[in-house]
N, CA, C and O atoms as CSV, one atom per row, in Angstrom:
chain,resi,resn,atom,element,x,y,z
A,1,UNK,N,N,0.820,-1.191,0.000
A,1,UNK,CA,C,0.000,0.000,0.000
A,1,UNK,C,C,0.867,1.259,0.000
A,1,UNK,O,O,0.549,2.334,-0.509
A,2,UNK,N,N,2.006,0.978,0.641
A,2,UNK,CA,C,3.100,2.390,0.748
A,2,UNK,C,C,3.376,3.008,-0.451
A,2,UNK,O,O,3.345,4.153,-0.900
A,3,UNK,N,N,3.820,1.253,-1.055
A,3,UNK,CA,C,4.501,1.789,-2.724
A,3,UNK,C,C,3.872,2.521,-3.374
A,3,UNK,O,O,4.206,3.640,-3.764
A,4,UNK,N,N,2.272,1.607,-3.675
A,4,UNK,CA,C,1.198,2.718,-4.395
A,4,UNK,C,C,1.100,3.965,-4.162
A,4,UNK,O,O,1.200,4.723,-5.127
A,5,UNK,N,N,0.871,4.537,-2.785
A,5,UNK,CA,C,1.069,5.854,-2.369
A,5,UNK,C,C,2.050,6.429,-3.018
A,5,UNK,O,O,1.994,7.343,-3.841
A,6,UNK,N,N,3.092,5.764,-2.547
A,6,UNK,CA,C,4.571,6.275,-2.569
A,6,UNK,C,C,4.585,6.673,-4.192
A,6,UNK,O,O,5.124,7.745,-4.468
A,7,UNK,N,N,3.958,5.778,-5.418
A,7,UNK,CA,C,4.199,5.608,-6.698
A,7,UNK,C,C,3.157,6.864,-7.518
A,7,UNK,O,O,3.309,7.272,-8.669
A,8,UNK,N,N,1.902,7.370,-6.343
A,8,UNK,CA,C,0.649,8.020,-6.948
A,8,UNK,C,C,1.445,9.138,-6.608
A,8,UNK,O,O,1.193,9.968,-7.481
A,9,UNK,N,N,2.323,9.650,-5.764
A,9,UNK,CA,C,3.171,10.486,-5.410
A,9,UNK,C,C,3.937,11.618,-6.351
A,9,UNK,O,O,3.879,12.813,-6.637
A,10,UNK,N,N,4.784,10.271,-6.667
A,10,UNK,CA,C,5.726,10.590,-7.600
A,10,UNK,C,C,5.134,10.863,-8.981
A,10,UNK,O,O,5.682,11.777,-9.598
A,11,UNK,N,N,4.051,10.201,-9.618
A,11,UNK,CA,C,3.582,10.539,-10.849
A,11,UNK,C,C,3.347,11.593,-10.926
A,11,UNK,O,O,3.543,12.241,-11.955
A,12,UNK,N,N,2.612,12.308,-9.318
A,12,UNK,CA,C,1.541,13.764,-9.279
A,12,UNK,C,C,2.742,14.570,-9.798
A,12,UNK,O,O,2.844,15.154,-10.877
A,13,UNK,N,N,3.599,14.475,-8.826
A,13,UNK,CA,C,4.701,15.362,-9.111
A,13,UNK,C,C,5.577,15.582,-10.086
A,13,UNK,O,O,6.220,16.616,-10.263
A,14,UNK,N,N,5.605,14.458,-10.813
A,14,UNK,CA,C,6.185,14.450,-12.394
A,14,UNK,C,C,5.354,15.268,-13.233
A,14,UNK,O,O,5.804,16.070,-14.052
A,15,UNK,N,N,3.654,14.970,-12.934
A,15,UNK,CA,C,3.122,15.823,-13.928
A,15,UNK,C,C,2.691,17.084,-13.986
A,15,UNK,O,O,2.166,17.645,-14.947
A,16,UNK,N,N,2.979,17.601,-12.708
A,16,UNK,CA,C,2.513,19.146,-12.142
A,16,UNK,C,C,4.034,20.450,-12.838
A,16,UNK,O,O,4.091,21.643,-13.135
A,17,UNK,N,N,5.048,19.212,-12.802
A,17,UNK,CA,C,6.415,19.741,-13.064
A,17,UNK,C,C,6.212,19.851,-14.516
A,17,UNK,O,O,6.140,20.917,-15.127
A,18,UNK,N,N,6.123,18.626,-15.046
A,18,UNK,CA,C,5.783,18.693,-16.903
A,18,UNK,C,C,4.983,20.152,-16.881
A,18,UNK,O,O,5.506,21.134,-17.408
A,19,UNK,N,N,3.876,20.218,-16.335
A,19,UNK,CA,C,2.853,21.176,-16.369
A,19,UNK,C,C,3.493,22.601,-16.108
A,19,UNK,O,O,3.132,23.516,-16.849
A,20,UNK,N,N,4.082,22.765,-15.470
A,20,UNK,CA,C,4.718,23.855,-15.068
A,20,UNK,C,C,5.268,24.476,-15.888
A,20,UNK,O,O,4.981,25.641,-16.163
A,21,UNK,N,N,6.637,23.448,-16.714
A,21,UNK,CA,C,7.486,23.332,-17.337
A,21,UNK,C,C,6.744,24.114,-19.040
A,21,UNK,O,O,7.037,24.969,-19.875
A,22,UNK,N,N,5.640,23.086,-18.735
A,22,UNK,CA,C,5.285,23.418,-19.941
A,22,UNK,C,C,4.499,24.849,-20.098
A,22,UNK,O,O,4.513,25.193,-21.280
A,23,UNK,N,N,3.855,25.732,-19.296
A,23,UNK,CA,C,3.411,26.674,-18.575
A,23,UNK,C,C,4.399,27.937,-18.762
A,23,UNK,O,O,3.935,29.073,-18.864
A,24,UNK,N,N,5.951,27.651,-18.805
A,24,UNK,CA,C,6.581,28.535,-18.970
A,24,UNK,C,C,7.087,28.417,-20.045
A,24,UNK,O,O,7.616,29.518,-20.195
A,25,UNK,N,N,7.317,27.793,-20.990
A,25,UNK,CA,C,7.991,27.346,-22.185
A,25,UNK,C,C,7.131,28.443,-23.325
A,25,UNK,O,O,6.172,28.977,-22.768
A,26,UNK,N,N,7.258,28.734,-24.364
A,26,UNK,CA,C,6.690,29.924,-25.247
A,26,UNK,C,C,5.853,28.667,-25.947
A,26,UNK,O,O,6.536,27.688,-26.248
A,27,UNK,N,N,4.506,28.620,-26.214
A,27,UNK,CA,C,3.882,28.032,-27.601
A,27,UNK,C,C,4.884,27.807,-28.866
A,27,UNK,O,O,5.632,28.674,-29.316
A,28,UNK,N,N,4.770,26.643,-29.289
A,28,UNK,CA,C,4.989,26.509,-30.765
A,28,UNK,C,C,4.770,27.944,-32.140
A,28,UNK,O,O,5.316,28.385,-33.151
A,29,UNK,N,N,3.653,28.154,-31.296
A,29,UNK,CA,C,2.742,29.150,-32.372
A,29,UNK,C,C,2.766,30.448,-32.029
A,29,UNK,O,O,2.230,31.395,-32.605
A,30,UNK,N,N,3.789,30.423,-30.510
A,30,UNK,CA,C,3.962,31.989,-30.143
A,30,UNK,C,C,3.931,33.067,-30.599
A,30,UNK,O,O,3.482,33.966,-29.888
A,31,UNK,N,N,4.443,33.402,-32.087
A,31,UNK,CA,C,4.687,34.210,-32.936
A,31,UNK,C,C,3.859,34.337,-33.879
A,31,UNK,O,O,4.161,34.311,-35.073
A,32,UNK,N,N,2.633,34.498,-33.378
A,32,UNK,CA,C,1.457,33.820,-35.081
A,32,UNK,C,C,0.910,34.997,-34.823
A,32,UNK,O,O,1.487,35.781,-34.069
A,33,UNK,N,N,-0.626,35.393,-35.573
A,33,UNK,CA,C,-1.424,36.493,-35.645
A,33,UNK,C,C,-1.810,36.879,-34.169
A,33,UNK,O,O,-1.495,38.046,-33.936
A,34,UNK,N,N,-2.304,36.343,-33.278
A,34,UNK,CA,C,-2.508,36.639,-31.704
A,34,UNK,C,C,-0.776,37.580,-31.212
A,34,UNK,O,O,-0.429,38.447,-30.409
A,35,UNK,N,N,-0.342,37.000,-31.934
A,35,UNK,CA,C,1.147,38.425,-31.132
A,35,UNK,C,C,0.840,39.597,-31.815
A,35,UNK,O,O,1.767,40.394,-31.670
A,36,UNK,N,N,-0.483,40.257,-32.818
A,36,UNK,CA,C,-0.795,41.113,-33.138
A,36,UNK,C,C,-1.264,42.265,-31.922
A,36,UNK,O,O,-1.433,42.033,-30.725
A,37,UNK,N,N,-1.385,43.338,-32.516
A,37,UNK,CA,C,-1.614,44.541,-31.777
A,37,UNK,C,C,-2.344,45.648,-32.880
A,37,UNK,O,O,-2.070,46.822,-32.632
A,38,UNK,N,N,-2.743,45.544,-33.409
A,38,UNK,CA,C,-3.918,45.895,-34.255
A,38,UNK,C,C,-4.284,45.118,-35.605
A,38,UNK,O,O,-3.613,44.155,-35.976
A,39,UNK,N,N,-5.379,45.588,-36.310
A,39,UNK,CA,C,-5.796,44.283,-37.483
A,39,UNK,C,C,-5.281,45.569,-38.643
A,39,UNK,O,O,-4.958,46.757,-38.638
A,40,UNK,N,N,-5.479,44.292,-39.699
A,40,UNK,CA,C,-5.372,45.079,-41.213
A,40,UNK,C,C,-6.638,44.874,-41.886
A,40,UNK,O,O,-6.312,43.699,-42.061
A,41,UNK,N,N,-7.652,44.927,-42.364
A,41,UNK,CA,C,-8.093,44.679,-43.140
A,41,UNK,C,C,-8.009,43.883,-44.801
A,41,UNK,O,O,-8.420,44.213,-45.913
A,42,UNK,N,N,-7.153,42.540,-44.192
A,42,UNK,CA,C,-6.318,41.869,-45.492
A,42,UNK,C,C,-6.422,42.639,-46.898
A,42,UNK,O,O,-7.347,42.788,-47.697
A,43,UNK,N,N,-4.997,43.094,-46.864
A,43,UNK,CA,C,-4.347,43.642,-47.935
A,43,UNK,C,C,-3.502,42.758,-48.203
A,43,UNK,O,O,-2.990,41.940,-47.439
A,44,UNK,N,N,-3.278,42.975,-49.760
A,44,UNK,CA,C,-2.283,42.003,-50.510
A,44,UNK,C,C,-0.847,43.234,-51.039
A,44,UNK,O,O,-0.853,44.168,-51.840
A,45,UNK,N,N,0.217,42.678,-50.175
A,45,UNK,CA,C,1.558,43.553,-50.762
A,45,UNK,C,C,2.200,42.792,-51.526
A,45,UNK,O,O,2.107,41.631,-51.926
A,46,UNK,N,N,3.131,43.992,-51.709
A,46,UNK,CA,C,4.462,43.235,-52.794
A,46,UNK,C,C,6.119,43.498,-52.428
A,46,UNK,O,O,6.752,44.532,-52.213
A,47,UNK,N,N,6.441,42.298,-52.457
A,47,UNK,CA,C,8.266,42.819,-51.622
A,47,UNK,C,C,8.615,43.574,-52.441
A,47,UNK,O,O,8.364,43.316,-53.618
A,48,UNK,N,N,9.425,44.959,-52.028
A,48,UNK,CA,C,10.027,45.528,-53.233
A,48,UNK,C,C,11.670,45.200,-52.752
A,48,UNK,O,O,12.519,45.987,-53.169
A,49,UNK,N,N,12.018,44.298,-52.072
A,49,UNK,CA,C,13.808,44.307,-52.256
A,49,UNK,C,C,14.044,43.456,-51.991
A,49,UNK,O,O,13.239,42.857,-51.278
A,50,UNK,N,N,15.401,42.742,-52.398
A,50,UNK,CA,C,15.933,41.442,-52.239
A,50,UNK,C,C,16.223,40.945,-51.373
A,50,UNK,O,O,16.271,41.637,-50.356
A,51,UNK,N,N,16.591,39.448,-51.260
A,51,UNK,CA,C,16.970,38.593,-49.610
A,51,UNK,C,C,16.202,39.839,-48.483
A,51,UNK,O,O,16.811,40.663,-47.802
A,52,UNK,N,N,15.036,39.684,-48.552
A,52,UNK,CA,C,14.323,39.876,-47.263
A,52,UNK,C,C,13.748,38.345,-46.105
A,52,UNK,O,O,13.076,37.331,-46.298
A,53,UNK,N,N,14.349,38.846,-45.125
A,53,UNK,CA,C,14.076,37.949,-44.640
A,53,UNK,C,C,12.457,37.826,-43.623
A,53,UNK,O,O,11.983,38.558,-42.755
A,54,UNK,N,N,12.038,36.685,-44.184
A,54,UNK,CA,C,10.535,35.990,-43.948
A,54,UNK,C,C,11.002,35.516,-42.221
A,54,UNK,O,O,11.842,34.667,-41.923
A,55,UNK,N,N,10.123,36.404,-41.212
A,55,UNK,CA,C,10.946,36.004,-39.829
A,55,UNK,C,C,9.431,35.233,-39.196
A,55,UNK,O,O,8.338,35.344,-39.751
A,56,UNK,N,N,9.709,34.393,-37.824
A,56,UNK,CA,C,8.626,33.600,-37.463
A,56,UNK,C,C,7.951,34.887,-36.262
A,56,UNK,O,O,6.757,34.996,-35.982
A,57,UNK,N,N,8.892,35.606,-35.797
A,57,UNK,CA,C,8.139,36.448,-35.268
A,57,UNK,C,C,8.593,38.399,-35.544
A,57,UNK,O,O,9.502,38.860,-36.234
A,58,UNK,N,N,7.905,38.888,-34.989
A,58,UNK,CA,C,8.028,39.969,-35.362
A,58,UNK,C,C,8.867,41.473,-34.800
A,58,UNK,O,O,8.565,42.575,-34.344
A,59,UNK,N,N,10.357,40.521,-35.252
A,59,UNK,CA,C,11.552,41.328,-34.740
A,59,UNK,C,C,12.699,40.994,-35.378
A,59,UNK,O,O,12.542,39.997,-36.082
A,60,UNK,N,N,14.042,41.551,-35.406
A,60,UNK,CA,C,14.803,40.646,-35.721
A,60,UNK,C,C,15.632,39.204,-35.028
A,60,UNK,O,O,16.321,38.374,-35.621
A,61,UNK,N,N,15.251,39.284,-33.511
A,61,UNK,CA,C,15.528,38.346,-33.020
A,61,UNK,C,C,14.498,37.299,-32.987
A,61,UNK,O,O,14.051,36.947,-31.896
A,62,UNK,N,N,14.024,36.699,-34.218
A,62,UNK,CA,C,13.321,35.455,-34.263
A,62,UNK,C,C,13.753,34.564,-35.105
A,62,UNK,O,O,14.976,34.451,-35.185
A,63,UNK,N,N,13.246,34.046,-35.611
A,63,UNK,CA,C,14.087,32.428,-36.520
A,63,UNK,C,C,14.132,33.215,-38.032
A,63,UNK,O,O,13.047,33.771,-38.203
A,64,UNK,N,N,14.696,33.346,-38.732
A,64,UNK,CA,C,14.008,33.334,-40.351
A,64,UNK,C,C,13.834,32.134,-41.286
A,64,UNK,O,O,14.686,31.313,-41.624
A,65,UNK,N,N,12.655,32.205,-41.599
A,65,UNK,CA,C,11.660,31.068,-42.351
A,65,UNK,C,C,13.006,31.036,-43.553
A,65,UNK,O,O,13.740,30.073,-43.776
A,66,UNK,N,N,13.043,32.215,-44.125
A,66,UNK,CA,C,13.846,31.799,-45.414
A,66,UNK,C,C,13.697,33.669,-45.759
A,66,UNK,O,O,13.243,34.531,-45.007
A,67,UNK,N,N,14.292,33.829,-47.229
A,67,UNK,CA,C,14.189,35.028,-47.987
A,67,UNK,C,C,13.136,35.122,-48.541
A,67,UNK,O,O,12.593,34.067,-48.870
A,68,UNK,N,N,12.478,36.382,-48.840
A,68,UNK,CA,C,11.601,36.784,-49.980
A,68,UNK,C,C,12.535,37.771,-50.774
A,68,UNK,O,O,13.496,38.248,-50.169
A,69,UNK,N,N,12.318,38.105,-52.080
A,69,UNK,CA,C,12.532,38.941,-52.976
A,69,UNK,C,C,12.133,39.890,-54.095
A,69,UNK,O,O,11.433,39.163,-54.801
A,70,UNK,N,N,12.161,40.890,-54.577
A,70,UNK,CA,C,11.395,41.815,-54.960
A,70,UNK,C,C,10.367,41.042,-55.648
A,70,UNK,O,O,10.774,40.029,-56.218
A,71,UNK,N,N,9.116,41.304,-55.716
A,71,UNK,CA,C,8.058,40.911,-56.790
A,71,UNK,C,C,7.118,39.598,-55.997
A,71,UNK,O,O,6.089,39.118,-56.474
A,72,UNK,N,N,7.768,39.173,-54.672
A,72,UNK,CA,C,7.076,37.809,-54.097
A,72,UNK,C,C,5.493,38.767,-53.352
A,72,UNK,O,O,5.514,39.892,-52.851
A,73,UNK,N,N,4.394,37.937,-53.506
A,73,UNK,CA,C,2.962,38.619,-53.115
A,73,UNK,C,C,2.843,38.211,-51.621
A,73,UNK,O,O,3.395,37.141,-51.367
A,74,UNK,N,N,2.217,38.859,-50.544
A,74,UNK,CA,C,1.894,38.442,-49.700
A,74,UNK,C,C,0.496,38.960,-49.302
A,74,UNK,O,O,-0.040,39.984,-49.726
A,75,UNK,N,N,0.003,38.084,-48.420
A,75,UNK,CA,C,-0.904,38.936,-47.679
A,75,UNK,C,C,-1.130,39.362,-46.658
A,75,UNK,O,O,-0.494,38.911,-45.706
A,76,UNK,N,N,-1.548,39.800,-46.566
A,76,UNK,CA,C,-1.350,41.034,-45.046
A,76,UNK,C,C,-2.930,40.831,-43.956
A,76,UNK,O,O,-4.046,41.227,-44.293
A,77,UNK,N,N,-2.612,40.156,-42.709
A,77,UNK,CA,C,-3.710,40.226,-41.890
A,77,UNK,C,C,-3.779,41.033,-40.779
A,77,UNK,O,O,-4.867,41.275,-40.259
A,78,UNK,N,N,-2.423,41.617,-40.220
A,78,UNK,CA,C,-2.585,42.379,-39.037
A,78,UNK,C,C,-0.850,42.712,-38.871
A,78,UNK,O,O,0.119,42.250,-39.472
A,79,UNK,N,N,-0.972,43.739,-37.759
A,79,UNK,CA,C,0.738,43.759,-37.276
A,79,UNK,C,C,0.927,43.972,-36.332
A,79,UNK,O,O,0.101,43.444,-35.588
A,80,UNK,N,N,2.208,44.957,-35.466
A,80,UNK,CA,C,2.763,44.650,-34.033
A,80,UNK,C,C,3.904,45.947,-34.640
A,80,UNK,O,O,4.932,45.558,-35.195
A,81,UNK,N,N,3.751,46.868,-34.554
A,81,UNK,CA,C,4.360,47.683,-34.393
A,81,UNK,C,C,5.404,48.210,-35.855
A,81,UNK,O,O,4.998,49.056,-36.651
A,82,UNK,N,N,6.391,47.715,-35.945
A,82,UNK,CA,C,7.047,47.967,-37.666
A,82,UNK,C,C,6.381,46.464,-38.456
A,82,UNK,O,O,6.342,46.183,-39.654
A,83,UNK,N,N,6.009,45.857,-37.526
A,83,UNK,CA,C,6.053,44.152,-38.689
A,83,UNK,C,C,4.521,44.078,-38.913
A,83,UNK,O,O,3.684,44.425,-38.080
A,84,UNK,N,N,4.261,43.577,-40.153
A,84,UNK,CA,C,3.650,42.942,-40.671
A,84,UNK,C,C,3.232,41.344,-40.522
A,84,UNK,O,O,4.297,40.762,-40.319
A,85,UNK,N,N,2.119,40.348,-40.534
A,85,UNK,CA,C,1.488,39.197,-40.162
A,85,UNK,C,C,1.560,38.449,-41.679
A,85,UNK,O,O,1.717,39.331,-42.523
A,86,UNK,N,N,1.512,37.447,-42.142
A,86,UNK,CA,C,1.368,37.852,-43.595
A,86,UNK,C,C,1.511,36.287,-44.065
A,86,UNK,O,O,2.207,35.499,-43.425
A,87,UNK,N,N,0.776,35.904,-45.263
A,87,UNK,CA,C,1.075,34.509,-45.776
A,87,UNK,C,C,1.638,35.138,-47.314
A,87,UNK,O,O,1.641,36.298,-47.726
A,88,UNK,N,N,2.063,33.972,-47.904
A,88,UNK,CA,C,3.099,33.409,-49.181
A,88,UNK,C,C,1.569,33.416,-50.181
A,88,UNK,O,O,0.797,32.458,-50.203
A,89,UNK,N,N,1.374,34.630,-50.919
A,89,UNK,CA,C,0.251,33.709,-52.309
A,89,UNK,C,C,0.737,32.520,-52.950
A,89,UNK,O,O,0.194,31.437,-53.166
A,90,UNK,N,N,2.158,33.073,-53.267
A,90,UNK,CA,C,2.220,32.066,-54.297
A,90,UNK,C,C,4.120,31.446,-53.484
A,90,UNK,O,O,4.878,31.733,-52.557
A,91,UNK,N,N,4.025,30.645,-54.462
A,91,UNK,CA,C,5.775,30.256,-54.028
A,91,UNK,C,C,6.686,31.199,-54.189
A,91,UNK,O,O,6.506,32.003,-55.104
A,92,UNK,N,N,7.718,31.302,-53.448
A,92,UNK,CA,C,8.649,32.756,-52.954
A,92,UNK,C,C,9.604,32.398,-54.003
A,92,UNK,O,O,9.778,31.287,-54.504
A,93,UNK,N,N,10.277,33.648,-54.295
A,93,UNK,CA,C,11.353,33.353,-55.614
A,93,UNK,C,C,12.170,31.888,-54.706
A,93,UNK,O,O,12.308,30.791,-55.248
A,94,UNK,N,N,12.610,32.184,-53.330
A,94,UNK,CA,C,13.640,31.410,-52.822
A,94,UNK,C,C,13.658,30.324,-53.004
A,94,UNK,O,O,14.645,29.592,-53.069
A,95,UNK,N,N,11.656,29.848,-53.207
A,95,UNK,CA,C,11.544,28.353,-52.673
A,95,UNK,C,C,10.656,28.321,-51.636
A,95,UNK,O,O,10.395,27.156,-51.337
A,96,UNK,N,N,10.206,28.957,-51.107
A,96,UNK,CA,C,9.029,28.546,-49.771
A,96,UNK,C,C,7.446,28.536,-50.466
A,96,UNK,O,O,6.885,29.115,-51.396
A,97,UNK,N,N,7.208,27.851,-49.770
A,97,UNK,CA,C,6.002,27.604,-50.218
A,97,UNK,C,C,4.369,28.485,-50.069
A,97,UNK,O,O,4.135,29.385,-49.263
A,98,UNK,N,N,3.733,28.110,-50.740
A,98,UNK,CA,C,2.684,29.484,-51.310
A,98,UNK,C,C,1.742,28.446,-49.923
A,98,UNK,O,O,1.606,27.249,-49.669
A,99,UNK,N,N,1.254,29.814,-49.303
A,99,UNK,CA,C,0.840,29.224,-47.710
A,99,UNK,C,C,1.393,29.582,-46.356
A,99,UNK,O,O,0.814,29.635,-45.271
A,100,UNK,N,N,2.992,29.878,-46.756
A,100,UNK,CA,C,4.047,29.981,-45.622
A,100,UNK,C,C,3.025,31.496,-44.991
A,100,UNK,O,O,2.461,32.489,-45.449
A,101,UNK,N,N,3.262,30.884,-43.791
A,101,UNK,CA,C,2.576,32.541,-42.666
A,101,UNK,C,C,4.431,33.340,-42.005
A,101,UNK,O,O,5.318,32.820,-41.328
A,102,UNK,N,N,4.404,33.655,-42.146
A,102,UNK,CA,C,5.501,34.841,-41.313
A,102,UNK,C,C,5.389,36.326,-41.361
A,102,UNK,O,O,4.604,37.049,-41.974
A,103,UNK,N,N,6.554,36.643,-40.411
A,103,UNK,CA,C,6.238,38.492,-40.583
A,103,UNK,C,C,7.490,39.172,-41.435
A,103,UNK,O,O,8.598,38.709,-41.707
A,104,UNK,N,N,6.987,40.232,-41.697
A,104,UNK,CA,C,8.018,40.880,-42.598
A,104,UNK,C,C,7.492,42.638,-42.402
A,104,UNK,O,O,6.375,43.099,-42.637
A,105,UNK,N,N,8.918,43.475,-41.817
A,105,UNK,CA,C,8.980,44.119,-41.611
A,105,UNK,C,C,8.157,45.454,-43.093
A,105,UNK,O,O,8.150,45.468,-44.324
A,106,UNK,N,N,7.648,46.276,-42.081
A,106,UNK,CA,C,6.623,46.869,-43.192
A,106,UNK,C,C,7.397,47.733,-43.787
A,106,UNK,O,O,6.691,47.774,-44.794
A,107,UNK,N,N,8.291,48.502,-44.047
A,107,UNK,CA,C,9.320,49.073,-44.654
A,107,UNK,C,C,10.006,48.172,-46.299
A,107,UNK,O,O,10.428,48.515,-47.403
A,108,UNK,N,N,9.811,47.174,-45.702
A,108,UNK,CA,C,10.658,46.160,-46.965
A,108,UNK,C,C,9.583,45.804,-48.013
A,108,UNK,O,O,9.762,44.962,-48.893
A,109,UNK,N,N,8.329,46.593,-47.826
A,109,UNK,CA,C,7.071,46.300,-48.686
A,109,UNK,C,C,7.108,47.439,-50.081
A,109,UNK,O,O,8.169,48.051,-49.955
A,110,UNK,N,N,6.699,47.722,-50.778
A,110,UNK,CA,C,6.327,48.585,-52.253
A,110,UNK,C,C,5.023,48.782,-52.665
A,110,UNK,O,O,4.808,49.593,-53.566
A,111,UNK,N,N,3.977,48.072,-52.070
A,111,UNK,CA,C,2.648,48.127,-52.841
A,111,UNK,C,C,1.973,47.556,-51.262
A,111,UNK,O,O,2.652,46.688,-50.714
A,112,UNK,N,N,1.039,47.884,-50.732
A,112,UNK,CA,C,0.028,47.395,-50.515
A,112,UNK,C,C,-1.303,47.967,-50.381
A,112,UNK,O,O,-1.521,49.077,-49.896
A,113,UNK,N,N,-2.365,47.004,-50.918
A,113,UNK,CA,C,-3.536,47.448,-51.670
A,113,UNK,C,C,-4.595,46.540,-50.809
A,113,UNK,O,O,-4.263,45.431,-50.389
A,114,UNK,N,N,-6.199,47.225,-50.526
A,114,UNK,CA,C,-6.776,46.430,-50.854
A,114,UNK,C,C,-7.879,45.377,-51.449
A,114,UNK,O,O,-7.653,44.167,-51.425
């Protein structure tokens, strides 16, 4: 009977810690449209300059997805201060795929319409 105790114990506490653990850890998705701070009314832009980098969140200290380059379309759902929220219309000159969501600083844009 101890062990059991002893064993219902140790699980609680393994999983309150996981829980915790996991509680402080950032979402997967941390960096998605909810890290917004006002909406756009989806507009569709256009990169106007080369090796821009497609970032997961909206700064330069976040991951970069990959490059965009002049002429790649995006669309625009909301932003966070200089950055932009934004999916891939179509496939990026680089190679990423038409779908990709990331942010891209609103300065590195040429056109947006909507």
């Amino acid at each position: 009977m101890a062990t059991i105790k002893r064993l219902a114990t140790v699980a609680l506490s393994v999983s309150l810690l996981a829980g915790g653990a996991a509680a402080l850890a950032p979402a997967a998705s941390a960096a998605s449209a909810s890290t917004c701070t006002y909406n756009i009314a989806d507009h569709n832009a256009v990169v106007g300059y080369n090796g821009v980098n497609y970032r997961t969140g909206p700064g330069t200290g976040y991951t970069s997805k990959g490059f965009l380059y002049s002429g790649d379309d995006l669309r625009i759902y909301c932003g966070k201060g200089d950055w932009y929220y934004s999916k891939l219309i179509y496939r990026s000159k680089s190679g990423l795929s038409a779908g990709t969501y990331g942010w891209i600083r609103k300065d590195m844009l040429v056109n947006l319409a909507g």
